[in-house]
Amino acid sequence: MTLHPVGVVTLPRIVLLPGLHGTTSLFDRFVAAAPGDLSLLPQPLPNDASLGYRELTAWISARLPAEPVMLVAESFSGPLALLVADRCPNVVAVALCVTCVVPPAPAVIARSPRALWGVTPPASLIRALLTGGDRALAAEARDVVGGLRADVIAKRIAESLHIDVRAELERFARPLMCLSAKQDWVVPQRSAQVVWASRAGSRCGGRSGRRR
């Protein structure tokens, strides 16, 4: 955010990075509800190849606008946002939403048979674990996940269970916000506590319920 001498505030462009599914369709409600003076750019991840965090960092960095940007990163994209910010000086702020900087679950989960990740979970399970009971959002999320390749999902899960971006977090000296859900079954609130411990100056907050 830039404050000009005449008192006009220029807001950075806000780039929205999605969760494990890599699509931007689940941002539609957020974009529709956002104030009209915000410039929002939902940025999908490539779903046609099994890429790790390092490859995705290069992919996203090459597609960022040249102007100052704020990264709003959900779930899987939290570490990605910090990796991008570490190499792109035009990232002026980061908001981490229900995400992690170290693995949120045991790495052994990544050893599950790849075929398992090709099974689309029922909407009732998504509703219970992820959408706080929102049936319409759960059905939409199920449709999105159902269209993903199993190898892409497996790669992203494995990456998230081996990632450690605490060094990048500590180097990021610009504004940082961390949002957590107090009853999330996928990314527990202790993941946000790692952020708080690494960045005493970060602004963190939690809300009752799960991600929505």
PDB file of C-alpha atoms in Angstrom:
ATOM      1  CA  MET A   1       0.000   0.000   0.000  1.00  0.00           C
ATOM      2  CA  THR A   2       1.422   3.383  -1.057  1.00  0.00           C
ATOM      3  CA  LEU A   3       0.463   6.742   0.462  1.00  0.00           C
ATOM      4  CA  HIS A   4       1.034   9.553  -2.017  1.00  0.00           C
ATOM      5  CA  PRO A   5       1.638  13.188  -0.953  1.00  0.00           C
ATOM      6  CA  VAL A   6      -1.886  14.183  -1.940  1.00  0.00           C
ATOM      7  CA  GLY A   7      -3.261  11.598   0.482  1.00  0.00           C
ATOM      8  CA  VAL A   8      -4.427   9.098  -2.116  1.00  0.00           C
ATOM      9  CA  VAL A   9      -3.791   5.506  -1.073  1.00  0.00           C
ATOM     10  CA  THR A  10      -2.812   3.099  -3.841  1.00  0.00           C
ATOM     11  CA  LEU A  11      -3.652  -0.471  -2.903  1.00  0.00           C
ATOM     12  CA  PRO A  12      -1.496  -3.315  -4.202  1.00  0.00           C
ATOM     13  CA  ARG A  13      -3.025  -5.813  -6.566  1.00  0.00           C
ATOM     14  CA  ILE A  14      -4.191  -8.867  -4.640  1.00  0.00           C
ATOM     15  CA  VAL A  15      -3.220 -12.225  -6.104  1.00  0.00           C
ATOM     16  CA  LEU A  16      -5.294 -15.149  -4.821  1.00  0.00           C
ATOM     17  CA  LEU A  17      -3.505 -18.496  -4.658  1.00  0.00           C
ATOM     18  CA  PRO A  18      -5.762 -21.570  -4.296  1.00  0.00           C
ATOM     19  CA  GLY A  19      -5.589 -24.671  -2.164  1.00  0.00           C
ATOM     20  CA  LEU A  20      -4.709 -28.246  -3.095  1.00  0.00           C
ATOM     21  CA  HIS A  21      -7.180 -28.334  -5.983  1.00  0.00           C
ATOM     22  CA  GLY A  22      -5.284 -25.565  -7.788  1.00  0.00           C
ATOM     23  CA  THR A  23      -8.368 -23.981  -9.385  1.00  0.00           C
ATOM     24  CA  THR A  24      -9.851 -20.526  -8.865  1.00  0.00           C
ATOM     25  CA  SER A  25     -13.559 -21.365  -9.066  1.00  0.00           C
ATOM     26  CA  LEU A  26     -13.868 -21.610  -5.268  1.00  0.00           C
ATOM     27  CA  PHE A  27     -12.778 -17.967  -5.053  1.00  0.00           C
ATOM     28  CA  ASP A  28     -15.913 -16.817  -6.898  1.00  0.00           C
ATOM     29  CA  ARG A  29     -17.874 -16.020  -3.730  1.00  0.00           C
ATOM     30  CA  PHE A  30     -14.937 -14.171  -2.216  1.00  0.00           C
ATOM     31  CA  VAL A  31     -14.390 -12.084  -5.332  1.00  0.00           C
ATOM     32  CA  ALA A  32     -18.099 -11.262  -5.584  1.00  0.00           C
ATOM     33  CA  ALA A  33     -18.209 -10.099  -1.951  1.00  0.00           C
ATOM     34  CA  ALA A  34     -14.993  -8.042  -2.081  1.00  0.00           C
ATOM     35  CA  PRO A  35     -15.123  -4.212  -2.117  1.00  0.00           C
ATOM     36  CA  GLY A  36     -15.125  -2.776  -5.595  1.00  0.00           C
ATOM     37  CA  ASP A  37     -11.935  -0.779  -5.077  1.00  0.00           C
ATOM     38  CA  LEU A  38      -9.838  -3.927  -4.684  1.00  0.00           C
ATOM     39  CA  SER A  39      -8.023  -5.348  -7.694  1.00  0.00           C
ATOM     40  CA  LEU A  40      -8.226  -9.121  -7.321  1.00  0.00           C
ATOM     41  CA  LEU A  41      -6.384 -11.609  -9.518  1.00  0.00           C
ATOM     42  CA  PRO A  42      -7.261 -15.271  -8.881  1.00  0.00           C
ATOM     43  CA  GLN A  43      -4.221 -17.270 -10.051  1.00  0.00           C
ATOM     44  CA  PRO A  44      -4.725 -20.987 -10.743  1.00  0.00           C
ATOM     45  CA  LEU A  45      -1.987 -23.579 -10.427  1.00  0.00           C
ATOM     46  CA  PRO A  46      -1.102 -25.832 -13.369  1.00  0.00           C
ATOM     47  CA  ASN A  47      -3.132 -29.028 -13.034  1.00  0.00           C
ATOM     48  CA  ASP A  48      -1.688 -30.764 -16.093  1.00  0.00           C
ATOM     49  CA  ALA A  49       1.626 -31.707 -14.447  1.00  0.00           C
ATOM     50  CA  SER A  50       2.845 -33.042 -11.091  1.00  0.00           C
ATOM     51  CA  LEU A  51       4.932 -30.116  -9.886  1.00  0.00           C
ATOM     52  CA  GLY A  52       6.532 -29.613  -6.479  1.00  0.00           C
ATOM     53  CA  TYR A  53       6.781 -26.391  -4.519  1.00  0.00           C
ATOM     54  CA  ARG A  54      10.066 -25.323  -6.116  1.00  0.00           C
ATOM     55  CA  GLU A  55       8.729 -25.749  -9.651  1.00  0.00           C
ATOM     56  CA  LEU A  56       5.473 -24.020  -8.729  1.00  0.00           C
ATOM     57  CA  THR A  57       7.447 -21.138  -7.216  1.00  0.00           C
ATOM     58  CA  ALA A  58       9.135 -20.495 -10.562  1.00  0.00           C
ATOM     59  CA  TRP A  59       5.821 -20.937 -12.405  1.00  0.00           C
ATOM     60  CA  ILE A  60       3.930 -18.433 -10.231  1.00  0.00           C
ATOM     61  CA  SER A  61       6.820 -15.948 -10.043  1.00  0.00           C
ATOM     62  CA  ALA A  62       6.925 -15.743 -13.825  1.00  0.00           C
ATOM     63  CA  ARG A  63       3.225 -14.852 -13.908  1.00  0.00           C
ATOM     64  CA  LEU A  64       3.069 -12.205 -11.200  1.00  0.00           C
ATOM     65  CA  PRO A  65       2.222  -8.660 -12.286  1.00  0.00           C
ATOM     66  CA  ALA A  66       5.228  -6.318 -12.292  1.00  0.00           C
ATOM     67  CA  GLU A  67       3.414  -3.923  -9.968  1.00  0.00           C
ATOM     68  CA  PRO A  68       3.336  -4.300  -6.143  1.00  0.00           C
ATOM     69  CA  VAL A  69       1.181  -7.272  -5.128  1.00  0.00           C
ATOM     70  CA  MET A  70      -0.229  -8.866  -2.006  1.00  0.00           C
ATOM     71  CA  LEU A  71      -0.457 -12.655  -1.979  1.00  0.00           C
ATOM     72  CA  VAL A  72      -3.491 -14.225  -0.327  1.00  0.00           C
ATOM     73  CA  ALA A  73      -2.694 -17.919  -0.050  1.00  0.00           C
ATOM     74  CA  GLU A  74      -5.053 -20.687   0.976  1.00  0.00           C
ATOM     75  CA  SER A  75      -4.051 -24.034   2.447  1.00  0.00           C
ATOM     76  CA  PHE A  76      -1.540 -25.750   0.108  1.00  0.00           C
ATOM     77  CA  SER A  77      -0.467 -22.386  -1.332  1.00  0.00           C
ATOM     78  CA  GLY A  78       0.708 -20.932   1.984  1.00  0.00           C
ATOM     79  CA  PRO A  79       4.272 -22.255   1.662  1.00  0.00           C
ATOM     80  CA  LEU A  80       4.164 -21.375  -2.025  1.00  0.00           C
ATOM     81  CA  ALA A  81       3.371 -17.736  -1.224  1.00  0.00           C
ATOM     82  CA  LEU A  82       6.351 -17.475   1.120  1.00  0.00           C
ATOM     83  CA  LEU A  83       8.661 -19.078  -1.443  1.00  0.00           C
ATOM     84  CA  VAL A  84       7.449 -16.642  -4.107  1.00  0.00           C
ATOM     85  CA  ALA A  85       7.764 -13.662  -1.756  1.00  0.00           C
ATOM     86  CA  ASP A  86      11.313 -14.720  -0.934  1.00  0.00           C
ATOM     87  CA  ARG A  87      12.362 -14.259  -4.563  1.00  0.00           C
ATOM     88  CA  CYS A  88      10.015 -11.488  -5.740  1.00  0.00           C
ATOM     89  CA  PRO A  89      10.608  -8.057  -4.151  1.00  0.00           C
ATOM     90  CA  ASN A  90       7.335  -6.689  -5.529  1.00  0.00           C
ATOM     91  CA  VAL A  91       5.417  -8.884  -3.051  1.00  0.00           C
ATOM     92  CA  VAL A  92       4.615  -6.241  -0.434  1.00  0.00           C
ATOM     93  CA  ALA A  93       2.371  -8.301   1.861  1.00  0.00           C
ATOM     94  CA  VAL A  94       1.207 -11.884   2.436  1.00  0.00           C
ATOM     95  CA  ALA A  95      -1.967 -13.277   3.986  1.00  0.00           C
ATOM     96  CA  LEU A  96      -1.825 -16.949   4.996  1.00  0.00           C
ATOM     97  CA  CYS A  97      -5.261 -18.567   5.241  1.00  0.00           C
ATOM     98  CA  VAL A  98      -5.644 -21.890   7.102  1.00  0.00           C
ATOM     99  CA  THR A  99      -2.247 -23.095   6.022  1.00  0.00           C
ATOM    100  CA  CYS A 100       1.131 -24.172   7.360  1.00  0.00           C
ATOM    101  CA  VAL A 101       4.866 -23.535   7.143  1.00  0.00           C
ATOM    102  CA  VAL A 102       5.820 -27.024   8.344  1.00  0.00           C
ATOM    103  CA  PRO A 103       3.939 -30.297   7.711  1.00  0.00           C
ATOM    104  CA  PRO A 104       0.460 -30.265   9.323  1.00  0.00           C
ATOM    105  CA  ALA A 105       0.315 -34.073   9.543  1.00  0.00           C
ATOM    106  CA  PRO A 106       2.680 -37.076   9.667  1.00  0.00           C
ATOM    107  CA  ALA A 107       4.714 -37.604   6.479  1.00  0.00           C
ATOM    108  CA  VAL A 108       3.735 -41.294   6.462  1.00  0.00           C
ATOM    109  CA  ILE A 109       0.400 -40.243   4.935  1.00  0.00           C
ATOM    110  CA  ALA A 110       2.246 -39.466   1.714  1.00  0.00           C
ATOM    111  CA  ARG A 111       3.077 -43.178   1.379  1.00  0.00           C
ATOM    112  CA  SER A 112      -0.585 -44.081   0.870  1.00  0.00           C
ATOM    113  CA  PRO A 113      -1.305 -45.808  -2.455  1.00  0.00           C
ATOM    114  CA  ARG A 114      -1.532 -43.248  -5.258  1.00  0.00           C
ATOM    115  CA  ALA A 115      -4.838 -44.744  -6.355  1.00  0.00           C
ATOM    116  CA  LEU A 116      -6.338 -43.538  -3.063  1.00  0.00           C
ATOM    117  CA  TRP A 117      -5.968 -39.916  -4.136  1.00  0.00           C
ATOM    118  CA  GLY A 118      -7.985 -40.606  -7.267  1.00  0.00           C
ATOM    119  CA  VAL A 119     -11.083 -41.355  -5.179  1.00  0.00           C
ATOM    120  CA  THR A 120     -13.294 -38.289  -4.899  1.00  0.00           C
ATOM    121  CA  PRO A 121     -14.519 -37.885  -1.286  1.00  0.00           C
ATOM    122  CA  PRO A 122     -18.289 -37.671  -0.780  1.00  0.00           C
ATOM    123  CA  ALA A 123     -19.823 -34.230  -0.374  1.00  0.00           C
ATOM    124  CA  SER A 124     -20.921 -35.161   3.164  1.00  0.00           C
ATOM    125  CA  LEU A 125     -17.297 -35.679   4.214  1.00  0.00           C
ATOM    126  CA  ILE A 126     -16.186 -32.411   2.601  1.00  0.00           C
ATOM    127  CA  ARG A 127     -19.076 -30.645   4.309  1.00  0.00           C
ATOM    128  CA  ALA A 128     -18.101 -32.049   7.696  1.00  0.00           C
ATOM    129  CA  LEU A 129     -14.350 -31.420   7.432  1.00  0.00           C
ATOM    130  CA  LEU A 130     -13.954 -28.346   5.263  1.00  0.00           C
ATOM    131  CA  THR A 131     -17.025 -26.218   4.617  1.00  0.00           C
ATOM    132  CA  GLY A 132     -18.615 -25.806   8.042  1.00  0.00           C
ATOM    133  CA  GLY A 133     -21.862 -27.469   6.918  1.00  0.00           C
ATOM    134  CA  ASP A 134     -22.265 -25.415   3.734  1.00  0.00           C
ATOM    135  CA  ARG A 135     -23.893 -27.942   1.374  1.00  0.00           C
ATOM    136  CA  ALA A 136     -23.597 -25.884  -1.803  1.00  0.00           C
ATOM    137  CA  LEU A 137     -19.917 -25.150  -1.221  1.00  0.00           C
ATOM    138  CA  ALA A 138     -19.236 -28.814  -0.372  1.00  0.00           C
ATOM    139  CA  ALA A 139     -20.871 -29.943  -3.621  1.00  0.00           C
ATOM    140  CA  GLU A 140     -18.863 -27.376  -5.585  1.00  0.00           C
ATOM    141  CA  ALA A 141     -15.618 -28.461  -3.906  1.00  0.00           C
ATOM    142  CA  ARG A 142     -16.385 -32.109  -4.663  1.00  0.00           C
ATOM    143  CA  ASP A 143     -16.877 -31.324  -8.354  1.00  0.00           C
ATOM    144  CA  VAL A 144     -13.577 -29.422  -8.448  1.00  0.00           C
ATOM    145  CA  VAL A 145     -11.607 -32.174  -6.701  1.00  0.00           C
ATOM    146  CA  GLY A 146     -13.234 -34.832  -8.869  1.00  0.00           C
ATOM    147  CA  GLY A 147     -11.722 -33.265 -11.957  1.00  0.00           C
ATOM    148  CA  LEU A 148      -8.104 -33.500 -10.760  1.00  0.00           C
ATOM    149  CA  ARG A 149      -5.544 -36.102 -11.760  1.00  0.00           C
ATOM    150  CA  ALA A 150      -4.579 -38.501  -8.970  1.00  0.00           C
ATOM    151  CA  ASP A 151      -0.854 -37.990  -9.576  1.00  0.00           C
ATOM    152  CA  VAL A 152      -1.211 -34.204  -9.196  1.00  0.00           C
ATOM    153  CA  ILE A 153      -3.082 -34.583  -5.896  1.00  0.00           C
ATOM    154  CA  ALA A 154      -0.578 -37.168  -4.634  1.00  0.00           C
ATOM    155  CA  LYS A 155       2.371 -34.925  -5.492  1.00  0.00           C
ATOM    156  CA  ARG A 156       0.882 -31.915  -3.718  1.00  0.00           C
ATOM    157  CA  ILE A 157       0.009 -33.910  -0.620  1.00  0.00           C
ATOM    158  CA  ALA A 158       3.525 -35.347  -0.484  1.00  0.00           C
ATOM    159  CA  GLU A 159       5.026 -31.868  -0.904  1.00  0.00           C
ATOM    160  CA  SER A 160       2.890 -30.403   1.885  1.00  0.00           C
ATOM    161  CA  LEU A 161       3.957 -33.203   4.221  1.00  0.00           C
ATOM    162  CA  HIS A 162       7.667 -32.499   3.694  1.00  0.00           C
ATOM    163  CA  ILE A 163       7.738 -28.709   3.395  1.00  0.00           C
ATOM    164  CA  ASP A 164       9.573 -26.364   5.754  1.00  0.00           C
ATOM    165  CA  VAL A 165       9.522 -22.645   4.895  1.00  0.00           C
ATOM    166  CA  ARG A 166      10.313 -21.248   8.327  1.00  0.00           C
ATOM    167  CA  ALA A 167      13.512 -19.684   6.965  1.00  0.00           C
ATOM    168  CA  GLU A 168      11.566 -17.894   4.211  1.00  0.00           C
ATOM    169  CA  LEU A 169       8.997 -16.789   6.782  1.00  0.00           C
ATOM    170  CA  GLU A 170      11.668 -15.299   9.024  1.00  0.00           C
ATOM    171  CA  ARG A 171      13.242 -13.456   6.078  1.00  0.00           C
ATOM    172  CA  PHE A 172       9.933 -11.923   5.034  1.00  0.00           C
ATOM    173  CA  ALA A 173      10.036  -8.515   6.741  1.00  0.00           C
ATOM    174  CA  ARG A 174       6.936  -7.047   5.114  1.00  0.00           C
ATOM    175  CA  PRO A 175       3.346  -7.132   6.483  1.00  0.00           C
ATOM    176  CA  LEU A 176       2.062 -10.628   7.185  1.00  0.00           C
ATOM    177  CA  MET A 177      -1.368 -11.837   8.261  1.00  0.00           C
ATOM    178  CA  CYS A 178      -2.164 -15.399   9.353  1.00  0.00           C
ATOM    179  CA  LEU A 179      -5.743 -16.661   9.596  1.00  0.00           C
ATOM    180  CA  SER A 180      -6.607 -20.019  11.154  1.00  0.00           C
ATOM    181  CA  ALA A 181      -9.785 -22.001  11.777  1.00  0.00           C
ATOM    182  CA  LYS A 182     -10.169 -23.213  15.341  1.00  0.00           C
ATOM    183  CA  GLN A 183     -11.968 -26.434  14.386  1.00  0.00           C
ATOM    184  CA  ASP A 184     -10.275 -27.353  11.120  1.00  0.00           C
ATOM    185  CA  TRP A 185      -9.669 -31.086  10.717  1.00  0.00           C
ATOM    186  CA  VAL A 186      -7.105 -30.786   7.913  1.00  0.00           C
ATOM    187  CA  VAL A 187      -4.816 -27.940   9.014  1.00  0.00           C
ATOM    188  CA  PRO A 188      -4.950 -27.707  12.837  1.00  0.00           C
ATOM    189  CA  GLN A 189      -4.560 -24.404  14.632  1.00  0.00           C
ATOM    190  CA  ARG A 190      -1.136 -25.453  15.894  1.00  0.00           C
ATOM    191  CA  SER A 191       0.088 -24.800  12.351  1.00  0.00           C
ATOM    192  CA  ALA A 192      -0.690 -21.109  12.864  1.00  0.00           C
ATOM    193  CA  GLN A 193       1.145 -21.190  16.191  1.00  0.00           C
ATOM    194  CA  VAL A 194       4.343 -22.033  14.299  1.00  0.00           C
ATOM    195  CA  VAL A 195       3.843 -18.859  12.272  1.00  0.00           C
ATOM    196  CA  TRP A 196       3.257 -16.814  15.412  1.00  0.00           C
ATOM    197  CA  ALA A 197       6.422 -18.209  16.985  1.00  0.00           C
ATOM    198  CA  SER A 198       8.513 -17.472  13.896  1.00  0.00           C
ATOM    199  CA  ARG A 199       7.123 -14.007  13.265  1.00  0.00           C
ATOM    200  CA  ALA A 200       6.400 -12.111  16.457  1.00  0.00           C
ATOM    201  CA  GLY A 201       5.286  -9.096  14.403  1.00  0.00           C
ATOM    202  CA  SER A 202       2.752 -10.984  12.313  1.00  0.00           C
ATOM    203  CA  ARG A 203      -0.938 -10.295  12.677  1.00  0.00           C
ATOM    204  CA  CYS A 204      -2.727 -13.549  13.400  1.00  0.00           C
ATOM    205  CA  GLY A 205      -6.322 -14.396  14.073  1.00  0.00           C
ATOM    206  CA  GLY A 206      -8.555 -17.423  14.442  1.00  0.00           C
ATOM    207  CA  ARG A 207     -12.247 -17.899  13.940  1.00  0.00           C
ATOM    208  CA  SER A 208     -14.572 -20.528  15.317  1.00  0.00           C
ATOM    209  CA  GLY A 209     -15.475 -23.253  12.869  1.00  0.00           C
ATOM    210  CA  ARG A 210     -13.725 -24.629   9.807  1.00  0.00           C
ATOM    211  CA  ARG A 211     -12.473 -23.200   6.528  1.00  0.00           C
ATOM    212  CA  ARG A 212     -15.181 -21.811   4.237  1.00  0.00           C
TER     213      ARG A 212
END
